[in-house]
Coordinates of C-alpha atoms and ligand atoms in Angstrom, one line a residue:
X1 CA 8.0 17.3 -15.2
X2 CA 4.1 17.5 -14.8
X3 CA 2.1 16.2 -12.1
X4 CA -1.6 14.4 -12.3
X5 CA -4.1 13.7 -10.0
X6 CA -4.2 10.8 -8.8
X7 CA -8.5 11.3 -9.6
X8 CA -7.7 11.7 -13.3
X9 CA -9.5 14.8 -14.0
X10 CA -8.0 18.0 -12.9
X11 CA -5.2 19.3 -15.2
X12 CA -1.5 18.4 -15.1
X13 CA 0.8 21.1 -13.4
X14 CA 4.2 21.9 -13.5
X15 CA 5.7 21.5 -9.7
X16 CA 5.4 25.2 -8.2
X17 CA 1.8 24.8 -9.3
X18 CA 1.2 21.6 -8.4
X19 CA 3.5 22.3 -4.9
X20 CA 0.9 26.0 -4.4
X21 CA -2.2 24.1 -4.7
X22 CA -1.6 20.6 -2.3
X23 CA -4.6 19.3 -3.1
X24 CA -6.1 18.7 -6.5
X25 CA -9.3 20.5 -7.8
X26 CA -10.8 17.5 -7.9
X27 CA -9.7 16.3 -4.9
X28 CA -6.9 14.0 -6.0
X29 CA -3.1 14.4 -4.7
X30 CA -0.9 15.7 -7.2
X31 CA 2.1 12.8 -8.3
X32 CA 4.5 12.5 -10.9
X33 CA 3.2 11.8 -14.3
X34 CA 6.7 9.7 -14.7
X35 CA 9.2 8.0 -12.4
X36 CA 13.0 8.6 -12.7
X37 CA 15.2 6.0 -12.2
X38 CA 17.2 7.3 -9.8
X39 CA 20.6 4.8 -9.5
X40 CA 22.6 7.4 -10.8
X41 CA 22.2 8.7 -7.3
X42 CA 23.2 5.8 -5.4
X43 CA 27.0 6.8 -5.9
X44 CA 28.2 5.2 -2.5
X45 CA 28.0 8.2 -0.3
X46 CA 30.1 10.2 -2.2
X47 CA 27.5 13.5 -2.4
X48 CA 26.8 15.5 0.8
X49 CA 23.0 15.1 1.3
X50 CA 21.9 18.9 0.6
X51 CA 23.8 17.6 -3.1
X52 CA 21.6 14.3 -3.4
X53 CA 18.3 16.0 -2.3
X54 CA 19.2 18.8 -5.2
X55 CA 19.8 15.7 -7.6
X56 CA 16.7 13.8 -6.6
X57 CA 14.7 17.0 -6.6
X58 CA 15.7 18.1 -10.3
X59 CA 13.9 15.4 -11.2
X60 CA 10.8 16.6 -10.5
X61 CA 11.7 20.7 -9.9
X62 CA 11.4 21.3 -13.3
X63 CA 9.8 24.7 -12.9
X64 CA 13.4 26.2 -11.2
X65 CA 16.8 25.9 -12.7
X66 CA 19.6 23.7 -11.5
X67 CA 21.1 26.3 -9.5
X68 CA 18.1 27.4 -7.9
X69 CA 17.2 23.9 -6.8
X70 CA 21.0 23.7 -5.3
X71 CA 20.3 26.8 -3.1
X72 CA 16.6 25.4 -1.6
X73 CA 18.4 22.2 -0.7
X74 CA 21.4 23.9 1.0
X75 CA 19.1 26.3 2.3
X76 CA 17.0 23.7 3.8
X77 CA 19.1 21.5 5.3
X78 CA 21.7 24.5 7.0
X79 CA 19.2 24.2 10.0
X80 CA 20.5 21.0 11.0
X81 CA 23.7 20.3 12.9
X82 CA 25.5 18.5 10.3
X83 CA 24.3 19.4 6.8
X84 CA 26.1 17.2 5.1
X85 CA 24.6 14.0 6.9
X86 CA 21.5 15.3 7.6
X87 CA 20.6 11.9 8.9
X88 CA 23.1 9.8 10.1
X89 CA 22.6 6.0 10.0
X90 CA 24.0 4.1 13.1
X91 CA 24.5 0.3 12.9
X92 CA 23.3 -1.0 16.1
X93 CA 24.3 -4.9 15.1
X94 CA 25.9 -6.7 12.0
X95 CA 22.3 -6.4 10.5
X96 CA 20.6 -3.6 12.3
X97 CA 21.0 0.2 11.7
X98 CA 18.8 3.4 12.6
X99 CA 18.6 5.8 10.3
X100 CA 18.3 8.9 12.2
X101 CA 15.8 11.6 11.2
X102 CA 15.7 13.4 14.2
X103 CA 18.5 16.2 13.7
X104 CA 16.6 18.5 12.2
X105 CA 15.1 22.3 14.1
X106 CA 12.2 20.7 16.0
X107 CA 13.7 17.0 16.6
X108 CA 11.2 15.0 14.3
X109 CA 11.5 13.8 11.0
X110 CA 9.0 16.3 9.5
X111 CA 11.6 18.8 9.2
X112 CA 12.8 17.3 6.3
X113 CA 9.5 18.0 4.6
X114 CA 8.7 21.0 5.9
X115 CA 12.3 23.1 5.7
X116 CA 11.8 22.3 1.9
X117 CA 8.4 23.8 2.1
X118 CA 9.0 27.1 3.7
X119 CA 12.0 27.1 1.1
X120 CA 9.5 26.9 -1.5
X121 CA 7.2 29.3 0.0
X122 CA 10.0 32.0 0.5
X123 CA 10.7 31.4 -3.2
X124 CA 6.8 31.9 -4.0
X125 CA 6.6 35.1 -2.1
X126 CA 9.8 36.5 -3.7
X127 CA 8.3 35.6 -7.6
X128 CA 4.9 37.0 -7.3
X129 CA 5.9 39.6 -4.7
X130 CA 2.5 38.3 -3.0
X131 CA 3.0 37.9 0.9
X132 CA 1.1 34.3 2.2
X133 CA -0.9 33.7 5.5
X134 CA -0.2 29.9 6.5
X135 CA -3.1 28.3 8.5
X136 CA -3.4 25.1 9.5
X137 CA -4.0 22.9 13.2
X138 CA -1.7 20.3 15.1
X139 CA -1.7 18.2 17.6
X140 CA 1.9 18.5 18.2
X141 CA 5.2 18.0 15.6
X142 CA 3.6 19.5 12.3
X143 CA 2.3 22.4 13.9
X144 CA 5.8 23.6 15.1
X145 CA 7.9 21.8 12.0
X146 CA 5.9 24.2 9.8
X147 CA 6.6 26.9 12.4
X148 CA 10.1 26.3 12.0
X149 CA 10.1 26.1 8.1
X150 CA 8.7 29.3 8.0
X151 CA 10.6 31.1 11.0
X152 CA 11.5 34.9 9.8
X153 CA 10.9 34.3 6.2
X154 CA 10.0 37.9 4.4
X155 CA 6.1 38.1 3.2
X156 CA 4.9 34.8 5.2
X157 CA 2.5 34.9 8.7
X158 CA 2.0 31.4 10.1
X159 CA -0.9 30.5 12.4
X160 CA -1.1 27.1 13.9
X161 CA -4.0 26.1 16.1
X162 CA -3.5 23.7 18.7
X163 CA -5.9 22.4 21.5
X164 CA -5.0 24.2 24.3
X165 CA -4.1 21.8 27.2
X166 CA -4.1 19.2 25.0
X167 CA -0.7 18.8 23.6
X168 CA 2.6 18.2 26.0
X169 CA 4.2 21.2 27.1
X170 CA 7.2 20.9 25.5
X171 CA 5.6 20.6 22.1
X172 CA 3.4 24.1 23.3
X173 CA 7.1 25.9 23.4
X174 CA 8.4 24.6 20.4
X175 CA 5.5 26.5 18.8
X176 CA 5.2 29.0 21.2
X177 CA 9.0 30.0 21.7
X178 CA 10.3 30.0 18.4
X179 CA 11.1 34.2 19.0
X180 CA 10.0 34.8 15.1
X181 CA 8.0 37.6 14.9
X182 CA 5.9 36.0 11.9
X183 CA 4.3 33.4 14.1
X184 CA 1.2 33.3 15.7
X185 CA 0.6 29.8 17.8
X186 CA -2.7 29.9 18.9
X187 CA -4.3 27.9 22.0
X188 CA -7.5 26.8 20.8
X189 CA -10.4 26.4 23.7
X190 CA -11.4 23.2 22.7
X191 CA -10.0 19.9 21.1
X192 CA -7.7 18.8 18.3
X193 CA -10.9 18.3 16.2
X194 CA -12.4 21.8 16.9
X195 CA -9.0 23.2 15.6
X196 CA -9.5 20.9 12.5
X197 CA -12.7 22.0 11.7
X198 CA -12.1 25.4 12.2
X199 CA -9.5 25.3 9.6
X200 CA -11.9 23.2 7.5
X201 CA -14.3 25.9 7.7
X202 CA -12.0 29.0 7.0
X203 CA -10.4 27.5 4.1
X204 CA -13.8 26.0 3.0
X205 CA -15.2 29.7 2.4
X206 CA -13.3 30.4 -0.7
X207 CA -14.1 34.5 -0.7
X208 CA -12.0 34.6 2.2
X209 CA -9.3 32.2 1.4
X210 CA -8.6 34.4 -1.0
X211 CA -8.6 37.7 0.4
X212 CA -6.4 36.4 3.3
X213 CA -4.3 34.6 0.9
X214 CA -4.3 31.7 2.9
X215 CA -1.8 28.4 2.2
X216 CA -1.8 25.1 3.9
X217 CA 0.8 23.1 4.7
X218 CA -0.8 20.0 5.1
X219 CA 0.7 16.2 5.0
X220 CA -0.4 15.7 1.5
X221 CA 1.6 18.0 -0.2
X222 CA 3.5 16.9 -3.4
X223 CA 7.4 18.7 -1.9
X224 CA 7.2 17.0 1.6
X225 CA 6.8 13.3 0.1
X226 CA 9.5 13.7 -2.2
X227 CA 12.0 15.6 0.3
X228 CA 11.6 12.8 2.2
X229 CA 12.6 10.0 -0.6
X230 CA 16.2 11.3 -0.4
X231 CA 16.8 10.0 3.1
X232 CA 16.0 6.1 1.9
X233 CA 18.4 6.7 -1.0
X234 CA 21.1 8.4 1.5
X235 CA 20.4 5.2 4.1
X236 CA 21.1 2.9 1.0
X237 CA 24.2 5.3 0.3
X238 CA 25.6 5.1 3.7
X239 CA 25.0 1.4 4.3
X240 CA 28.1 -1.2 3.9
X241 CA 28.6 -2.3 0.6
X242 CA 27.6 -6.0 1.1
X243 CA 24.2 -4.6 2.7
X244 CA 23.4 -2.7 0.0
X245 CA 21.4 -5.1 -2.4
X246 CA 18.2 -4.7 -0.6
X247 CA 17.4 -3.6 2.7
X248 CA 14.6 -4.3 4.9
X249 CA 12.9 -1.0 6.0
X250 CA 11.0 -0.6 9.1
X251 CA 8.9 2.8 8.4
X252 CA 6.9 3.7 12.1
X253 CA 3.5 5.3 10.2
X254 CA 0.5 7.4 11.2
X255 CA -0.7 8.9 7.6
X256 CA 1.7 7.0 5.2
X257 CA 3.2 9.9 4.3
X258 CA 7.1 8.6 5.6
X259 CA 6.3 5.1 3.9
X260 CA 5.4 6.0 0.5
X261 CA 8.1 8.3 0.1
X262 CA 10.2 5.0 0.7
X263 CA 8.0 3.2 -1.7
X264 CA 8.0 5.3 -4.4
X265 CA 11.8 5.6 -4.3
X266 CA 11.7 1.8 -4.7
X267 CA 9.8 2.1 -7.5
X268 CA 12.9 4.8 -9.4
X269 CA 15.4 1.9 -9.0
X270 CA 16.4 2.3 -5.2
X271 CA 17.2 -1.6 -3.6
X272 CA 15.0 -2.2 -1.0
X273 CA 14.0 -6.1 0.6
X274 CA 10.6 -4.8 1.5
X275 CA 8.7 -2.0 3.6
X276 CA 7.5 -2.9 7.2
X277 CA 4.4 -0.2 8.2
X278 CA 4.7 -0.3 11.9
X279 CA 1.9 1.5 13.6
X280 CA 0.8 2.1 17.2
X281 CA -2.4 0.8 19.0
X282 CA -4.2 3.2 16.1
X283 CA -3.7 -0.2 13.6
X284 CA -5.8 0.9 10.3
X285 CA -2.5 0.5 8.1
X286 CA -1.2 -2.6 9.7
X287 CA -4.8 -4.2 9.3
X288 CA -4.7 -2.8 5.6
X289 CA -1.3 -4.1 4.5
X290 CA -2.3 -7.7 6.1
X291 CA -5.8 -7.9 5.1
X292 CA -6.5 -5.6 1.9
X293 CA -9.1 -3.6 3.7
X294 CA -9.8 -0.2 4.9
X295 CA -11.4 0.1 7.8
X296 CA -10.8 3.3 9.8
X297 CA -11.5 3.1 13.8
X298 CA -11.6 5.5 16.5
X299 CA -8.4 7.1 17.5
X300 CA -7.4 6.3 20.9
X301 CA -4.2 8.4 22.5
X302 CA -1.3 6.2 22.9
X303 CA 2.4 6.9 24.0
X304 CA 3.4 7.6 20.7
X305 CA 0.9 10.5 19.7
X306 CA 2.0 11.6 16.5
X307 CA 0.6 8.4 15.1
X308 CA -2.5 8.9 17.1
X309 CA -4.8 8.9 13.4
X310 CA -7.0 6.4 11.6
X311 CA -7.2 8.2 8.2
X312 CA -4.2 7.3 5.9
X313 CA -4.3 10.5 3.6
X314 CA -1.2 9.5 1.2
X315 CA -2.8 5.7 0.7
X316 CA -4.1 7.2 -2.1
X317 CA -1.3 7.5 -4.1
X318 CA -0.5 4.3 -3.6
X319 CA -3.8 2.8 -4.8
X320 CA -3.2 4.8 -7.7
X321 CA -0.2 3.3 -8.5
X322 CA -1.8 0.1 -7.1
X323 CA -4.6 0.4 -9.5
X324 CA -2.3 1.3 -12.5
X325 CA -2.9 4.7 -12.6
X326 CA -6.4 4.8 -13.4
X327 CA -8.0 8.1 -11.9
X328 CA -11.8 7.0 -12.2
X329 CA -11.4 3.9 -10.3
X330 CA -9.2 5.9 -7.6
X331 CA -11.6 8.2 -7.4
X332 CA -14.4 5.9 -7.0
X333 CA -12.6 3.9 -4.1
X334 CA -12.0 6.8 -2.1
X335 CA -15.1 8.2 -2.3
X336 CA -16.2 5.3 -0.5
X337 CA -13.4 5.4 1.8
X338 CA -14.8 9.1 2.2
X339 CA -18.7 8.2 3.0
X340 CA -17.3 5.7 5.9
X341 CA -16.9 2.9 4.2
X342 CA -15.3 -0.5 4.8
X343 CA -13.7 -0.6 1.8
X344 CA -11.3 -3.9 0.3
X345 CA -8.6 -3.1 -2.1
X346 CA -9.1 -4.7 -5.5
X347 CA -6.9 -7.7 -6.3
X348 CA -4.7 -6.9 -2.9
X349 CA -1.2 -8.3 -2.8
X350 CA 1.1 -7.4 0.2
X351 CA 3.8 -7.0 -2.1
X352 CA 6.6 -4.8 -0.7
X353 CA 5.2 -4.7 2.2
X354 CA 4.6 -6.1 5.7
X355 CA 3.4 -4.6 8.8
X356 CA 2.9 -5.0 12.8
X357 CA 1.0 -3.0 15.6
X358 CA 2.4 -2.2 19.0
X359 CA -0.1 -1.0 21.8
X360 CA 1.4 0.7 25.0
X361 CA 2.7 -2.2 26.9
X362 CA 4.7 -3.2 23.5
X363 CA 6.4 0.3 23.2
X364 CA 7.8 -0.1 26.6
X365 CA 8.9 -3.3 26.3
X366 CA 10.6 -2.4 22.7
X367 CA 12.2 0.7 24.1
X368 CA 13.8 -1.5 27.3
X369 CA 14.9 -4.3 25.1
X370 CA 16.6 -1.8 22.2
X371 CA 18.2 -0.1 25.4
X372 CA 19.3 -3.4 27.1
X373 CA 20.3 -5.3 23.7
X374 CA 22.2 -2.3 21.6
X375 CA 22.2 0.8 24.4
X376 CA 20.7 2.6 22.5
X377 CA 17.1 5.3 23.2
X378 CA 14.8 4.6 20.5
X379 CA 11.6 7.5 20.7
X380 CA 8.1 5.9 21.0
X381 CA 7.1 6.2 17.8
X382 CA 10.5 4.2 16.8
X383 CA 10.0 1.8 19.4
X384 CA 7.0 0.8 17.6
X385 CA 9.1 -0.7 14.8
X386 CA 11.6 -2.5 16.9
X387 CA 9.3 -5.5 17.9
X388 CA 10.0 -6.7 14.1
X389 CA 13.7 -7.1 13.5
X390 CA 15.0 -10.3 12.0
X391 CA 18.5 -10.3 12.7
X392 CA 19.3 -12.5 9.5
X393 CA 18.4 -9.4 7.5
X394 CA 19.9 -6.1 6.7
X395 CA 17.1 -3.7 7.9
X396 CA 17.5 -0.1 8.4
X397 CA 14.6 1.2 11.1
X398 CA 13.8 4.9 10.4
X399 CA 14.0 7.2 13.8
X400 CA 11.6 9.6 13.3
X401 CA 12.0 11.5 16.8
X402 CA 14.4 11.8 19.6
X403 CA 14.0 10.2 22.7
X404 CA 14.1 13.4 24.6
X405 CA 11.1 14.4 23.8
X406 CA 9.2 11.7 25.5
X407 CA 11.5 12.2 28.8
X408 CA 8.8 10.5 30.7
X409 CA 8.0 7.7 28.4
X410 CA 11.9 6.3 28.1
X411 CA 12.5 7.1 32.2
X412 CA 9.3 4.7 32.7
X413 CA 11.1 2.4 30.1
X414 CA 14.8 1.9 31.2
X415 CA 15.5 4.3 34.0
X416 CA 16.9 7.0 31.6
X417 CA 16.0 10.7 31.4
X418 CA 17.5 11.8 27.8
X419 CA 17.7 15.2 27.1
X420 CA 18.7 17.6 24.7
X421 CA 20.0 21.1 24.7
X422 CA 17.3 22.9 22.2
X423 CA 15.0 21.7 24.4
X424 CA 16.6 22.6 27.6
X425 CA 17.0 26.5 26.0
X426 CA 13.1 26.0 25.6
X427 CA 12.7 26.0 29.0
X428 CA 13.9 29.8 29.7
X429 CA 12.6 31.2 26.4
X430 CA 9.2 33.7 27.0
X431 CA 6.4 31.8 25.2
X432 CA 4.0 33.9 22.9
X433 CA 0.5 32.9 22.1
X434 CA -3.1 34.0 21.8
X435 CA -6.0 31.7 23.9
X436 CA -9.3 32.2 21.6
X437 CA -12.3 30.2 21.7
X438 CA -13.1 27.4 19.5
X439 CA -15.0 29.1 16.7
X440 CA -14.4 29.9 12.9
X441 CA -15.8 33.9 14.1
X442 CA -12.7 34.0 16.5
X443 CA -10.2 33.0 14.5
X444 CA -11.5 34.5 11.6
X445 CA -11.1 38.5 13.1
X446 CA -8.0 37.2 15.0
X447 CA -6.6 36.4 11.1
X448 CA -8.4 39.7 9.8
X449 CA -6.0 42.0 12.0
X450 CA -2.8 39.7 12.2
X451 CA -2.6 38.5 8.3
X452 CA -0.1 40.3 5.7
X453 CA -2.2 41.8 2.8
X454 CA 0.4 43.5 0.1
Ligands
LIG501 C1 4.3 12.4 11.9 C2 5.1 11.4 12.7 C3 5.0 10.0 12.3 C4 4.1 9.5 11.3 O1 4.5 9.9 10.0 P1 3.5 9.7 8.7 O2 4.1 10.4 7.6 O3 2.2 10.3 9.2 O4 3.4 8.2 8.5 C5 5.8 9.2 13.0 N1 6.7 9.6 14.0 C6 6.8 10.9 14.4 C7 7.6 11.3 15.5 C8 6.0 11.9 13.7 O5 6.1 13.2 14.0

């Protein structure tokens, strides 16, 4: 399988190209010049999920051969408790199931994208016999998803920048505590933004990218949207029969990454009744999938940070698909988008989708009722897509943390103080970190003595 640019003018790539690069030379995102129909996957349940991710993936994985593609699934998914139901779907009423994506290393459902990656990287390093030096900046779950995908694997250094005081202490020690001695978390004096720009900068100066051998791991990249269309076909697997025909899902969104993967499974042959984007206070999708119009805002914190953004990187692939593939007119539309403005999609249909907003006050309210109606913790973030349930329809809402990482959040909800062991252990562990000021000099010589050259 090839992959194009969703701008139309870079070349096609084969999937380890197209998976090294993230994103296109002409600033496109890499997707799949054809769409399998995937039904031949839909078998009931019968495969464990490390065997449906390796029969989704071969789709696409081209590059690797059957068996190779076996071992990355199994490889990534031996992290989680249960392997074989990587995430479990609980039915909370006749109509109403979770589908829990929360198992995984860190606790958040961007393990599932990012255990494939450091798979993928691992297999890089071991083809080309070239070591990598992973930068990028978080404000919390990627940072230490990609820290875990990447934990002890041979030829790979990982430094993630975070804003130091600025993310909740239990996210600092996942990063900061993984005990891998091929991870670098560093506390950046400064904000979120300064880390972002700083890692804008480095990668910007191309000399030096590629002397360092630097590799992002950012939200765009072709492996993590398509590791996470195996969970929508393994919901659909593990639903009852007679809910099967074409469940509602209820995605909660920041960047659109989770929700396109859902999409574009729809669009291989997967039943689905419709996609609902649920977003915080930070509403840029929901006012897109009800009005047609892109219109970023400011970013204002909310209990449910992770979806604390107002840019929607992975739209784009759906206006390409939207726009019937056509690369120019793409390209033209996010340019705008890019220069700041208020841009309305061309001959906007809702479609598959609908989509609702939850501030603060809604979250708490969500998380009490889902606690007092099915006793059951729903996360923040999965809170905000439990204001939208209809109860005459078979809906499955995506989970895409667990509750104990908001402790404080949930106890202000209902009374409750989840917990969790890997998080308790976190607690004990000796944290190990670098404080640097917030400039592209600083991090710069910090990379020039920590990064793996040969
Ligand atoms: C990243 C994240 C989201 C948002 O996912 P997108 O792919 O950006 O839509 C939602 N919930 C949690 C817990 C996350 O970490």
């Amino acid at each position: 399988m090839r992959f194009l640019s969703t701008r139309g003018t870079a070349p096609p790539l084969g999937f380890a190209d197209a998976f090294a690069s993230g994103l296109a030379p002409d600033g496109g995102l890499y997707v799949p010049e054809s769409l399998p129909d995937v039904r031949p996957l839909l078998d009931g349940g019968a495969a464990a999920y490390p065997e449906l991710a390796a029969g989704f993936l071969k789709n696409f994985d081209t590059d690797h051969t059957g068996e190779q593609v076996d071992d990355l699934a199994a490889a990534s998914y031996a992290g989680f408790p249960d392997p074989d139901d990587a995430a479990p779907l609980v039915q909370l009423d006749d109509n109403t199931f979770v589908l829990e994506l929360f198992h995984g290393p860190t606790l958040a459902f961007k393990d599932f994208g990012l255990q494939l990656v450091g798979n993928l990287f691992a297999d890089q390093i071991a083809r080309t016999g070239e070591p990598i030096n992973v930068l990028g900046a978080t404000s919390g779950d990627t940072g230490s998803a990609a820290i875990h995908g990447l934990a002890d694997k041979a030829g790979a250094r990982v430094f993630i920048l975070y804003p130091q005081g600025r993310i909740s202490e239990l996210q600092e020690r996942q990063m900061t505590c993984s005990g891998a001695d091929n991870i670098y978390p560093v506390a950046i004096e400064g904000s979120f933004d300064d880390a972002q720009r700083i890692v804008k900068e480095l990668f910007g100066d191309l000399e030096f990218k590629a002397a360092a051998r630097l590799s992002a791991v950012n939200s765009i990249n072709l492996a993590r949207v398509l590791a996470q269309s195996v969970y929508y076909l393994h919901a659909v697997n593990r639903l009852p029969g007679d809910k099967r025909t074409a469940p509602r899902f209820v995605v909660p969104t920041g960047n659109f990454g989770n929700v396109l993967a859902g999409w574009l499974a729809s669009r291989m042959g997967m039943p689905a009744g419709g996609f609902v984007v649920a977003t915080n206070r930070n509403d840029l999708l929901q006012r897109l999938f009800t009005s047609g119009r892109y219109q970023p805002g400011t970013v204002a914190p909310s209990l449910a940070p992770s979806m604390d953004i107002q840019v929607a990187s992975n739209f784009e692939r759906f206006l390409f698909y939207h726009l019937g593939a056509d690369g120019a007119r793409t390209a033209e539309i996010m340019g705008r988008v890019a220069a700041g403005e208020t841009v309305d999609v061309p001959d906007f249909d809702t479609g598959a989708f609908a989509a609702t907003r939850t501030d603060d006050d809604g979250i708490l309210r969500n998380i009490a009722d889902t606690w007092g109606r099915y006793g059951y913790l729903a996360d923040p973030h999965t809170a905000c897509g439990f204001g939208s349930i209809d109860p005459a329809t078979p809906t499955v809402v995506l989970a895409t943390a667990h509750p104990a990482k908001f402790p404080d959040t949930i106890e202000k909800a209902t009374g409750e103080r989840p917990t969790h062991p890997t998080l308790e252990a976190l607690k004990s562990a000796t944290p190990q970190n670098v404080t640097l000021p917030a400039t592209a000099g600083a991090v710069r010589d910090y990379l020039e003595t920590n990064i793996l050259t040969a």
